[in-house]
Each structure stands twice: as structure tokens, then as C-alpha cells.
Coordinates of C-alpha atoms and ligand atoms in Angstrom, one line a residue:
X168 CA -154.9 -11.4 89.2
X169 CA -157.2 -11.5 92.2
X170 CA -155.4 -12.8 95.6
X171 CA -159.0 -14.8 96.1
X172 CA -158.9 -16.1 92.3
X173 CA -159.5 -19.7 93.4
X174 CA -162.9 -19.4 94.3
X175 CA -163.8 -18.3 91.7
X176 CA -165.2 -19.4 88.0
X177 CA -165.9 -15.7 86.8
X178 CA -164.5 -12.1 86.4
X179 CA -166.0 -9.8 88.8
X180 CA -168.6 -7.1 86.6
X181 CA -166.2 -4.0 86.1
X182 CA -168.5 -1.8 87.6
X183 CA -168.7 -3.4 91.0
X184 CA -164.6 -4.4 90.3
X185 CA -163.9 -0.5 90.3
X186 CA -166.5 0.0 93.1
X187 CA -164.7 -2.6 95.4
X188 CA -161.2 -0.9 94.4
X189 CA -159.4 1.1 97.6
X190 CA -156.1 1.0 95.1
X191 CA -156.6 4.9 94.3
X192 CA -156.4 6.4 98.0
X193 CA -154.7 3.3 99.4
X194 CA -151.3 3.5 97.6
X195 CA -150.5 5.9 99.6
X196 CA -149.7 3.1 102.0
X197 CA -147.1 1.7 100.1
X198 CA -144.3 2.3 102.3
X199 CA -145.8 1.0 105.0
X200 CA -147.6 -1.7 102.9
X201 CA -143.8 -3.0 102.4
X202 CA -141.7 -2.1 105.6
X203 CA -144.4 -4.5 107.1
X204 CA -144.6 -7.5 104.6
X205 CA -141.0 -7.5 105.2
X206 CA -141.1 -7.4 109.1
X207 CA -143.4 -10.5 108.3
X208 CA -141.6 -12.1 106.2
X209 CA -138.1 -12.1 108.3
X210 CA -140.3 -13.6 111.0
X211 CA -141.6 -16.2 109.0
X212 CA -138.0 -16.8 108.3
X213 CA -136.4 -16.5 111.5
X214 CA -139.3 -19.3 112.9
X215 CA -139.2 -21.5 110.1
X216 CA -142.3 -21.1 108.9
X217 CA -140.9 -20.6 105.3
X218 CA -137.3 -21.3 104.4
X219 CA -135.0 -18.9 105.3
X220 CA -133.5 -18.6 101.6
X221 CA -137.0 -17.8 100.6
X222 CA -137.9 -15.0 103.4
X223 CA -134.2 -13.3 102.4
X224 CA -135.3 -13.2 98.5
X225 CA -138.6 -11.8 99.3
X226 CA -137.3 -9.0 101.8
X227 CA -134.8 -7.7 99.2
X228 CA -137.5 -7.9 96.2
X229 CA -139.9 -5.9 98.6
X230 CA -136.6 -3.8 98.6
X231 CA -136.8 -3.6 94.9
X232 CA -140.3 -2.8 94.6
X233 CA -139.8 0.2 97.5
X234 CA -137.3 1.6 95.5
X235 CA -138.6 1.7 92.1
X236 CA -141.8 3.0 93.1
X237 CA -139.8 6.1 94.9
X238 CA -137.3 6.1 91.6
X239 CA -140.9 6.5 90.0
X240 CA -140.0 3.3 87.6
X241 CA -142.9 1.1 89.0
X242 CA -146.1 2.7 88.7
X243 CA -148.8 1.8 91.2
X244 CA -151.9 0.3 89.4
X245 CA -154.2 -2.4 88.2
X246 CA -154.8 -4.0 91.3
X247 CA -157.6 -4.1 93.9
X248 CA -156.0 -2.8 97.1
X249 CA -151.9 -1.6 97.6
X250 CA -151.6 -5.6 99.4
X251 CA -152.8 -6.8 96.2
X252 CA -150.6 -4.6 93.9
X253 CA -147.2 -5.6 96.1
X254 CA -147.6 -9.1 96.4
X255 CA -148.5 -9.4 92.7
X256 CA -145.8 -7.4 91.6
X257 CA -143.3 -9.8 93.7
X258 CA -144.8 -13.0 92.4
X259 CA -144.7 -11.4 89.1
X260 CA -140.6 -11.1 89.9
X261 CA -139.8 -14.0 91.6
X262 CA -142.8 -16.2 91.0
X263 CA -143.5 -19.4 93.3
X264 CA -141.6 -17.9 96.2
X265 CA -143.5 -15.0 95.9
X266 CA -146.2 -16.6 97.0
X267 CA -145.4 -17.6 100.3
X268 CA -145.2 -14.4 101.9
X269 CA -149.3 -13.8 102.8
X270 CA -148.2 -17.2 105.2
X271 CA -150.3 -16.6 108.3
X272 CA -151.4 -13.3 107.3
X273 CA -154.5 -11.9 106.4
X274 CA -155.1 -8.6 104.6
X275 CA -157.2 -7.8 107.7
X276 CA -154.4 -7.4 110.1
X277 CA -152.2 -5.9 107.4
X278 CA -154.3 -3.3 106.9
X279 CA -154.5 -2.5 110.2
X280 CA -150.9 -2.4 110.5
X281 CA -150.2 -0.4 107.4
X282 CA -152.9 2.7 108.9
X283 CA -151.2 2.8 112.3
X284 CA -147.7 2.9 110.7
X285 CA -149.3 5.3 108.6
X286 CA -151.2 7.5 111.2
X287 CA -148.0 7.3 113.3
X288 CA -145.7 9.2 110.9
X289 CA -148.8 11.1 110.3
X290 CA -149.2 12.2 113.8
X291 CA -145.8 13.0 114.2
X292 CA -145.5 15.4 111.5
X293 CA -149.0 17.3 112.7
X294 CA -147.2 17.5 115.9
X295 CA -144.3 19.3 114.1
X296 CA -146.3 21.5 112.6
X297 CA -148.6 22.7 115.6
X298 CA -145.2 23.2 117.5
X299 CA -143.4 25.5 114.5
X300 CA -146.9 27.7 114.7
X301 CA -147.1 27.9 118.3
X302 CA -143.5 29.0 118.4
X303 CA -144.5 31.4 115.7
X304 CA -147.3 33.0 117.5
X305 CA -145.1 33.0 120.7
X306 CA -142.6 35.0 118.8
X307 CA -144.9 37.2 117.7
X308 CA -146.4 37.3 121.5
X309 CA -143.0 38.4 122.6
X310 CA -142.6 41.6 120.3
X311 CA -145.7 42.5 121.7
X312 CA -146.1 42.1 125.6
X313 CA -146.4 45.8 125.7
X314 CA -148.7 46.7 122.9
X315 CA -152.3 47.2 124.7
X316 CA -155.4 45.7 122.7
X317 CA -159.1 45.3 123.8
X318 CA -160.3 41.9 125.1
X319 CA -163.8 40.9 124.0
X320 CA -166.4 39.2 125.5
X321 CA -169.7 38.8 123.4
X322 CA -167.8 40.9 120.9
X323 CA -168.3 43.5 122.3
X324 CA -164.7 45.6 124.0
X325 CA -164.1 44.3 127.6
X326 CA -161.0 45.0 129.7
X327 CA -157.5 45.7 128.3
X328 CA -154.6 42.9 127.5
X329 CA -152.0 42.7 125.4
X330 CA -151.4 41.3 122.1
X331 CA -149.4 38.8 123.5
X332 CA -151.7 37.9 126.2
X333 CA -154.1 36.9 123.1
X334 CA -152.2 35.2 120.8
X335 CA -150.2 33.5 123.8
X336 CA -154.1 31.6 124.4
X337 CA -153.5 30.5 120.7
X338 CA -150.0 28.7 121.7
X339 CA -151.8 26.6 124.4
X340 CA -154.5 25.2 122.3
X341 CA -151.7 24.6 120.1
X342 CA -149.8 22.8 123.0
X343 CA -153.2 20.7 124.2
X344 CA -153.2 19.9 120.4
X345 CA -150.1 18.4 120.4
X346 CA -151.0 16.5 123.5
X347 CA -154.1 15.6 122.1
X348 CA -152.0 14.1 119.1
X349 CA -149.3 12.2 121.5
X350 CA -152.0 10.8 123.3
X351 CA -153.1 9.0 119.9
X352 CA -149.8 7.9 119.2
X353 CA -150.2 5.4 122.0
X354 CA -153.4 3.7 121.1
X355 CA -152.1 3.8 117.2
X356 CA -148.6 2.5 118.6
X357 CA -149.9 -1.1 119.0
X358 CA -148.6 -3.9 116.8
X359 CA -152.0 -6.0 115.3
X360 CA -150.2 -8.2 113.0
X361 CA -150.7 -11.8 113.6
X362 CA -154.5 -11.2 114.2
X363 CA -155.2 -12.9 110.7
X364 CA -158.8 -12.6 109.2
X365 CA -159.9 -12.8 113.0
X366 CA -158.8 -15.6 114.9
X367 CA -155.2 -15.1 114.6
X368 CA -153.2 -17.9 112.8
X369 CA -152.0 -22.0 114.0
X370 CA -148.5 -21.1 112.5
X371 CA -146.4 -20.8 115.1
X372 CA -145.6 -16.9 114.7
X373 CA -143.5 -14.7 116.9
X374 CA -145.9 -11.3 117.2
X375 CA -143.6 -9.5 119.6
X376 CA -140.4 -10.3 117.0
X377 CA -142.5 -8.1 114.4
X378 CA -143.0 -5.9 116.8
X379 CA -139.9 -5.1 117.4
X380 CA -138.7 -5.1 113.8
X381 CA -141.4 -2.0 113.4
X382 CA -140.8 -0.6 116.4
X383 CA -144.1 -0.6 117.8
X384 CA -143.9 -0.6 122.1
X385 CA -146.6 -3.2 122.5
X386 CA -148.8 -6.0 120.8
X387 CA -153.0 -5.9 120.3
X388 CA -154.5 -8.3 123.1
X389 CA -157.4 -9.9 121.0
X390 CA -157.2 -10.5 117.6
X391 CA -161.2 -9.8 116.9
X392 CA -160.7 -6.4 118.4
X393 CA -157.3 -6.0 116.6
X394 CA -158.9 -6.5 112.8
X395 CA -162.0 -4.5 113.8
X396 CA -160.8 -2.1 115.7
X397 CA -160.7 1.9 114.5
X398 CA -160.7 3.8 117.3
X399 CA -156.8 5.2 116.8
X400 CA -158.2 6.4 113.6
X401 CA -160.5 8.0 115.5
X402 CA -158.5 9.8 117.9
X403 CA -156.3 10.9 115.2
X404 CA -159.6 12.5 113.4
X405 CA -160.7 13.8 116.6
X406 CA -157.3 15.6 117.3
X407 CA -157.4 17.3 113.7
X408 CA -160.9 18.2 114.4
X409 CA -160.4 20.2 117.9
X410 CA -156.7 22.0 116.0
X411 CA -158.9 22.8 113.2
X412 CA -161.8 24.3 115.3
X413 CA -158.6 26.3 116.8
X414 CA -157.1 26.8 113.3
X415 CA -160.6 28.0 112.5
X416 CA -161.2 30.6 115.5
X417 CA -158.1 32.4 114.9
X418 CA -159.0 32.9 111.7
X419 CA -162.0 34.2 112.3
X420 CA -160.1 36.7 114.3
X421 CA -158.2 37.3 111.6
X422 CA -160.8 38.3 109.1
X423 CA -162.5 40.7 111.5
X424 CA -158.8 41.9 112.2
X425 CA -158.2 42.8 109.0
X426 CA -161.8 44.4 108.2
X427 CA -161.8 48.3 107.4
X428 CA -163.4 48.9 110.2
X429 CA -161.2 47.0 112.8
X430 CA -157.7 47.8 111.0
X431 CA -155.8 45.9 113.6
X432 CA -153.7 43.7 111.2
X433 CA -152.4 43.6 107.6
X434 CA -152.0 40.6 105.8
X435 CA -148.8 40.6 103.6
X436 CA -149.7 40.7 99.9
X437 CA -148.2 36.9 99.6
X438 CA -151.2 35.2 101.8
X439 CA -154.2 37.5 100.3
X440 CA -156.2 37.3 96.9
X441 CA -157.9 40.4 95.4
X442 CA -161.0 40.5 94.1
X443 CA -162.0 40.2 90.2
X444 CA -164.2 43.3 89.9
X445 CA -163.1 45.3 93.3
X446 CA -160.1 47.1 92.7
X447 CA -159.7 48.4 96.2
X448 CA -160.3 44.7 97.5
X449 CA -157.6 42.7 99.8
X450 CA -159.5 39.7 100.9
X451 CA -158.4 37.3 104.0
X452 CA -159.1 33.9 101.8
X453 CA -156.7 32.0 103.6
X454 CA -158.5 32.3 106.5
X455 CA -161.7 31.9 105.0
X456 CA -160.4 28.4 103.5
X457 CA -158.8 27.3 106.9
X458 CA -162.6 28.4 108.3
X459 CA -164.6 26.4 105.8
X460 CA -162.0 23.1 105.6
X461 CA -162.8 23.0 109.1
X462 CA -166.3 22.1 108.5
X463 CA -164.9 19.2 106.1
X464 CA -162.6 17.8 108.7
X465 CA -165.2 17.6 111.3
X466 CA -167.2 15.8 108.0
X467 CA -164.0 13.3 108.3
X468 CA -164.5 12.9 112.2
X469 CA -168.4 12.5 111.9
X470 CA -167.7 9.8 108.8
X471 CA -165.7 7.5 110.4
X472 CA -167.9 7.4 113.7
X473 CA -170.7 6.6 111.4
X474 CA -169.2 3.9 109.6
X475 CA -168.1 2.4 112.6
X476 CA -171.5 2.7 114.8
X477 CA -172.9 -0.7 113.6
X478 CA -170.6 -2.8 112.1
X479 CA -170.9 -6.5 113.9
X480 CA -167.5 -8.0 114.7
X481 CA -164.7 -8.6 112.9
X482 CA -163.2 -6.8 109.5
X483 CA -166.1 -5.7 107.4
X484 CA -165.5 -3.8 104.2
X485 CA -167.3 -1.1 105.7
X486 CA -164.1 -0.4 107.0
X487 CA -162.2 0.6 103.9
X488 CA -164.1 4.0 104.0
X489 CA -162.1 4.6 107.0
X490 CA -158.4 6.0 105.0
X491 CA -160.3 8.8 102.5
X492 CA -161.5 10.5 106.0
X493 CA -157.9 9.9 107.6
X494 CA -155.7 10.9 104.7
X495 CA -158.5 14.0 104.0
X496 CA -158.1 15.3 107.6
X497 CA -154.3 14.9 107.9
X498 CA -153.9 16.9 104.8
X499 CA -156.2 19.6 105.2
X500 CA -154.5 20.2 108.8
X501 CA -151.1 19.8 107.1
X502 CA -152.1 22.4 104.5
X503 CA -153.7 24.9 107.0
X504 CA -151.1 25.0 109.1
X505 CA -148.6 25.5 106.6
X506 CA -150.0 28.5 105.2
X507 CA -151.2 29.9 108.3
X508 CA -147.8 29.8 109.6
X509 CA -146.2 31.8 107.0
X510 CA -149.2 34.3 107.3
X511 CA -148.9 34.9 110.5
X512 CA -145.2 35.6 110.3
X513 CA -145.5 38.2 107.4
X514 CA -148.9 40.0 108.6
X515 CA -148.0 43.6 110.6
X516 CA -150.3 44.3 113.2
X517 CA -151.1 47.9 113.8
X518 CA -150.4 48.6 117.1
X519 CA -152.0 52.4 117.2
X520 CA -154.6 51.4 115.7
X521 CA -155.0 48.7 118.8
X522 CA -154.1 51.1 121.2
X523 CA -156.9 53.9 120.0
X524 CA -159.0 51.3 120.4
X525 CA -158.7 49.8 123.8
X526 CA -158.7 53.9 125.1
X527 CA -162.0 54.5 123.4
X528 CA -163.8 52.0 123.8
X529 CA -164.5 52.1 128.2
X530 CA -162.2 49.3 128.2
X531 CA -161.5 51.1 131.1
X532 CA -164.8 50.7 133.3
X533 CA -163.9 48.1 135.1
X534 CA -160.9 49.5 136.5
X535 CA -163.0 52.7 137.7
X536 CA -165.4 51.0 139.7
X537 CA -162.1 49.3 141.3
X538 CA -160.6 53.0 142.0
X539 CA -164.1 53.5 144.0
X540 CA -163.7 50.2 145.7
X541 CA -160.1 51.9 147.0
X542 CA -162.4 54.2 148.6
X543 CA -164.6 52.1 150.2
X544 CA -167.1 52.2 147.9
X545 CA -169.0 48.7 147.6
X546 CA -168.5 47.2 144.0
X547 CA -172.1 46.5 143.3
X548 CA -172.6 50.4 144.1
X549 CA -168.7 51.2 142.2
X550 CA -170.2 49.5 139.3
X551 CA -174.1 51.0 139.1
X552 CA -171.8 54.5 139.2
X553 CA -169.2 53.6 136.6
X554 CA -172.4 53.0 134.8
X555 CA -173.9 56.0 134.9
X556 CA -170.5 58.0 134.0
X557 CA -170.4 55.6 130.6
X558 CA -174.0 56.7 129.8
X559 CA -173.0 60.2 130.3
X560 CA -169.6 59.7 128.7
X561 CA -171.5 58.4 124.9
X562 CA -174.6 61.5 125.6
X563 CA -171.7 63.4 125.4
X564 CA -169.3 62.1 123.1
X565 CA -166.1 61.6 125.5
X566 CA -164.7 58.5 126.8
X567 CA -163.6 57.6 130.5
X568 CA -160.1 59.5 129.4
X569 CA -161.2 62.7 128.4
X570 CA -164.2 63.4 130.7
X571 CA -163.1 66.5 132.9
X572 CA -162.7 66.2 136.9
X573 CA -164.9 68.1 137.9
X574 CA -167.5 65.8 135.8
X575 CA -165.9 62.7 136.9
X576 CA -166.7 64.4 140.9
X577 CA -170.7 64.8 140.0
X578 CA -170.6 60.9 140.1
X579 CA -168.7 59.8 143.1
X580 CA -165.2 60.2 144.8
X581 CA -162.8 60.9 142.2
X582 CA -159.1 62.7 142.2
X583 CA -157.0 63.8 139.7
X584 CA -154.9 60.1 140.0
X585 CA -158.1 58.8 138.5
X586 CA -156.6 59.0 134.7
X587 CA -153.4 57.2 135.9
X588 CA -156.0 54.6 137.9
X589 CA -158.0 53.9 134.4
X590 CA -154.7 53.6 132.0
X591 CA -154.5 50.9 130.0
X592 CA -151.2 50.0 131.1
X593 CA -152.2 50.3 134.9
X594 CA -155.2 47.8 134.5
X595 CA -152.9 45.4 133.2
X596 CA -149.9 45.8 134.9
X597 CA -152.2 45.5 138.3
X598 CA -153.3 41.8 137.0
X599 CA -150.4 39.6 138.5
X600 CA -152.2 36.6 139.4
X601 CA -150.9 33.6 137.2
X602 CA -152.3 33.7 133.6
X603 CA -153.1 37.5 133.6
X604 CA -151.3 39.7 130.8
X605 CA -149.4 41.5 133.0
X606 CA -145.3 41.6 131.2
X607 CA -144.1 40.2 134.1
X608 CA -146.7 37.1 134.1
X609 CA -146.8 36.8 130.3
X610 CA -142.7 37.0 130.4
X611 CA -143.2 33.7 132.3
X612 CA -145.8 32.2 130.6
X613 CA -143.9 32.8 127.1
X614 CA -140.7 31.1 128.8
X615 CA -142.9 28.3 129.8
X616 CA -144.5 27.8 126.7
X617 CA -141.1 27.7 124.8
X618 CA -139.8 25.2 127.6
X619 CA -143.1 23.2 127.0
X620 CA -142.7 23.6 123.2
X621 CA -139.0 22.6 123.3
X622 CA -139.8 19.1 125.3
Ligands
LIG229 N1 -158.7 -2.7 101.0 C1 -159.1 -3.3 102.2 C2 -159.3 -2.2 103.3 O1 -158.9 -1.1 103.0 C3 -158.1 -4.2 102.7 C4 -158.6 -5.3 103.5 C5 -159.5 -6.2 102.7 N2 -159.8 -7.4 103.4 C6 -160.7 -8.2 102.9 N3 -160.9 -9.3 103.5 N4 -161.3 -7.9 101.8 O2 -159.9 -2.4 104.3

């Protein structure tokens, strides 16, 4: 039966009855739906709004109903909404008392509720998650402050770092992400029960007793803002929606990594797919998922801002579009960074192939001109020679390692100490400012990271 039956003289048409129904992506708020119809209901109790025989059989029926829909013995279904489904399923078991629970409630503020108790858990498993992969990839970082790889800038090979200097920039997007999601947590931690349909309730209710039975820190300050207000949705979308851009540049990495004609890291045969009519093909899918659900999480972000841009105050039903993007993002970030986690733990990167490349590639250049500077040699000039010598060095197929002396000397000031001056492991064992990949800085910022990761 319809909570709002009263009203009414007629069954609502099926079609718009199933096009009104949030029951299929709302169950999922079940638990929550229940932990706060109880917190509720004791307060209705406790105040003596309702008797307090009454609130004590509805708490441990709500009881009841929690546990047979986890024992799987109460299916969820034929209702409009999950308030609808638990409150007629405990009228249905203890009839008349049943139906004083909705006392001074509105399914306005419960919904409310339900999504921040929802989004809260939520939020704290994401920020599990983003802290097991950034101690992965710091792991990984720490095997590898000594293997040397090219940076990149436009794509094209820069100066020489480390492997751990590059994945180590992956941890603290993963750290900002977590921030990003505790930050959230404190506009979703607010209490909005008691806000009613809009204008709160006469009964004399005790909102900061329910707040404290759910543990939330604080109450909402206006209850038109309370029932109309999405924004910690929001910020929960927005925070998938920057991890998954992050998610989704890494991969990126990833595929060109694992590309022939890079050949700087193997994907165990557990996270790639093969293709139907390529024998020979080992294809980076994972990533290429993680890349495309990116573009359906920012879809979820974009949604929601939509929906919200101009609805007038209070609740509007507008606002029951709001879970599908919520649930959508949380468990495409969930998934992603699940499986990127265990990919990135099994994948070998090849670390001659990473050195061979930094050495030919004039990764090198900028640490040339520098070895003129040493000799007093003005950079701007430094660098217009160092040019020069690289145009020479591809006319005649040698790199800044194997050119001769004596052609080095037809260019500028050089000495044999020039080869040491352009090594790989020179350039970045000179770069000791903090958040260069020197071992000694990345040492540190590895430490830090696990101290920050730890916290
Ligand atoms: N299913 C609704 C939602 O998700 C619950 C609130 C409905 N309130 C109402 N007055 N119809 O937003």
C-alpha cells in the first residue's frame, strides 16, 4: 500500500507507478534506511512522543527486518521507495503500532539522512582503497629509487628521474584524493533529521539525541536547506571524479608502457585479455576500462550538478536522480581501484629497457649545457651549443654518450669528465632540492608518504 493512500480515490497508472519507483537502486539503503528509523524511533520514545512500549517493539522489529533481509529471508520489493518497503513491512508485522513510527518525520529528511549515512561508509571505504594503492605504488617506488627512466614533457624524453620519482607523484594524488574525500566527510557528517517535509516538525523532538545515536558530530542549521540540500553528494562525486582522472592518467601511462615500442612494463597475464583473431596480442584492457569509466564518472559529477541547477526550494523529486550517479561513481572508483591495485603489484617493469632509454634519448642535454655553465659559459649560450651538438649527434647517428672528445671539443669547452658530468645517475643525484628524485630526497619523501599514509 502507498504511504499517501489517503488522498487518494484511484491506483496510480502502472506506467507512471514504475516511472515514480526509486525501489530498484534505493534498497541499497536499507541498512541505513533502518539504523535511522530506529534512532528515530528511540527518540520518539525517550521524549514521549509515542509510548515507550511502542518505540521498544518497533526498534527490535526494525531489528527483525535488518536481519532477515541480510539472512536473505525478506526480499526487498513491491514498494515505491526502501522507506516505503520498511515501514510497510513493519506494519505488516506489528500492525497499528507500526504505524506510529513516520511520527514527525518526513521521507524528505529521511532520505537525506539515509545518503549521508550512506556516502559516509562510502567515503570511508574509497579512502581505504586510495591508501592500500598508494602504499602499493610507494612499495613499488622503493624497489626502484635507483632504476633511471626518462621524464617527459610534451611526450617527448626530457631529463632523467627515477622510477620511483614517477610513480611516487602517483602516491600524492592518491594522498590529496584521500583528503579530498575526508574533506567530504565533514559536510556529509551532518545530522538532517528532524527537518520534516521542510519546515521541521511541532513535536517536541530532541535532533541532537539522534544525532548522537548515529553518530553524526553536528546537526543541519535550516531545515529548507537540510531537505534540499545535495551538495555532500556533490563533493563526494567531485572527489571520485578528480581520483578517477588520476586513476585514468596512470593508465594511460600504462598502455603506452606496455606498447612494443616502449617495452617499459609487463602486465602479468592475470590483469590482461588477448585478442580474438591476434595470436601475438596482450592487450592493457584494464587500463583501457579504468580510462573510459572515467568519462562515465565525470557523467555522474556533471548529472547531479545538472539536476540540481534549478530546482526551487525545498525537496523536489528531481532529487531522486541524485543515488544512480552516487552509487554509479562509488562503484566504478571501488572497482578501478581494486583491480588496478592488484595490477600494479604483479606487472615487472623492465628496468634495461628504461635505462637504454633515458641514455639514448639526450635526456642528457640539459645537464651538458650545465657542465658549460661550470665553465663560465652563460646558459642561454650553454644551451644554443648543446643544441648544435644534438643536431650533429642524430646527422650522425650517436647520442651525447658516445660522441668522441675530440667532437664534443669542436663545440665548446669540454674534458674527458664530460661522460661522468652527463650520466644519468649524476643528473639526478645533483637534484637535491626537496621533491627532486635524487635517493636521498625520494628516501625521504617515500618515508613521508608512508607517515602521511599511516595517519
Ligand atoms: N524516493 C525519494 C527520493 O529518493 C524519497 C523521498 C520522497 N519524498 C517525497 N515527498 N516523495 O528522493
Amino acid at each position: 500500500m502507498k504511504l499517501w493512500y489517503g488522498r487518494f480515490s484511484k491506483d496510480v497508472n502502472e506506467a507512471a507507478d514504475s516511472f515514480n519507483s526509486s525501489l530498484s537502486f534505493d534498497k541499497r539503503l536499507y541498512r541505513c534506511d533502518i539504523e535511522g528509523s530506529k534512532a528515530h524511533c528511540t527518540m520518539l520514545g525517550e521524549q514521549g512522543i509515542i509510548p515507550e512500549q511502542d518505540s521498544a517493539l518497533i526498534v527490535t522489529t526494525l531489528d527483525e527486518i535488518l536481519r532477515d533481509i541480510e539472512n536473505g529471508k525478506l526480499e526487498i520489493e513491491n514498494a515505491e521507495d526502501i522507506h516505503s518497503f520498511v515501514e510497510n513491512e513493519l506494519v505488516s508485522r506489528i500492525g497499528t503500532v507500526g504505524k506510529k513510527l513516520h511520527t514527525g518525520r518526513s521521507r524528505n529528511d529521511q532520505v537525506a539522512l539515509d545518503l549521508r549515512m550512506y556516502l559516509r561508509g562510502a567515503a570511508d571505504d574509497i579512502i581505504s582503497l586510495l591508501r592500500n594503492f598508494a602504499v602499493t605504488l610507494t612499495d613499488i617506488a622503493e624497489k626502484h629509487l635507483g632504476t633511471v627512466m626518462p621524464a617527459f614533457t610534451h611526450l617527448q624524453k626530457a631529463q632523467p628521474t627515477t622510477l620511483a620519482h614517477h610513480l611516487a607523484a602517483y602516491a600524492e594524488m592518491l594522498c590529496r584524493d584521500i583528503m579530498r574525500f575526508e574533506d567530504a566527510e565533514k559536510r556529509i557528517n551532518v545530522m538532517p533529521l528532524g527537518s520534516g517535509a521542510c519546515t521541521s516538525t511541532s513535536y517536541p523532538i530532541n535532533r541532537a539525541r539522534v544525532a548522537e545515536l548515529l553518530g553524526f558530530p553536528a546537526v543541519t542549521a535550516n531545515s529548507m536547506d537540510a531537505v534540499s540540500d545535495r551538495d555532500f553528494a556533490l563533493d563526494f562525486l567531485y572527489a571520485c571524479a578528480v581520483a578517477m582522472m588520476h586513476l585514468s592518467r596512470l593508465s594511460e601511462e600504462i598502455i603506452i608502457w606496455s606498447s612494443d615500442d616502449y617495452k617499459y612494463i609487463e602486465l602479468s597475464d592475470g590483469y590482461s585479455t588477448g585478442s580474438s583473431i591476434m595470436p601475438q596480442k596482450k592487450n592493457p584492457d584494464m587500463n583501457e576500462l579504468i580510462r573510459g569509466k572515467t568519462g562515465r564518472v565525470y557523467g555522474d559529477l556533471t548529472a547531479l550538478l545538472t539536476v540540481m541547477k534549478g530546482i526551487p526550494l525545498a525537496y523536489d523529486k528531481d532529487m531522486q536522480e541524485d543515488k544512480e550517479s552516487v552509487f554509479d561513481a562509488y562503484d566504478t572508483l571501488r572497482a578501478s581501484l581494486v583491480v588496478f591495485d592488484g595490477l600494479m603489484r604483479e606487472a615487472k617493469f623492465n628496468v634495461s629497457r628504461l635505462r637504454e632509454c633515458t641514455d639514448g634519448g639526450f635526456t642528457s642535454a640539459t645537464e651538458c649545457a650545465d657542465y658549460l655553465v661550470g665553465k663560465g659559459v652563460p646558459f642561454r649560450d650553454a644551451h644554443a651549443i648543446v643544441g648544435r651538438l644534438v643536431v650533429y649527434c642524430i646527422e650522425n647517428g650517436k647520442t651525447l654518450q658516445t660522441l668522441g672528445l675530440e667532437e664534443y671539443r669542436r663545440f665548446g669547452d669540454f674534458d674527458e669528465n664530460i661522460y661522468d658530468a652527463i650520466g644519468a645517475e649524476t643528473a639526478i643525484g645533483r637534484r637535491r632540492a626537496p621533491g627532486s628524485p635524487s635517493p636521498e630526497r625520494m628516501t625521504e619523501e617515500l618515508a613521508d608518504l608512508r607517515k602521511r599514509l599511516s595517519e
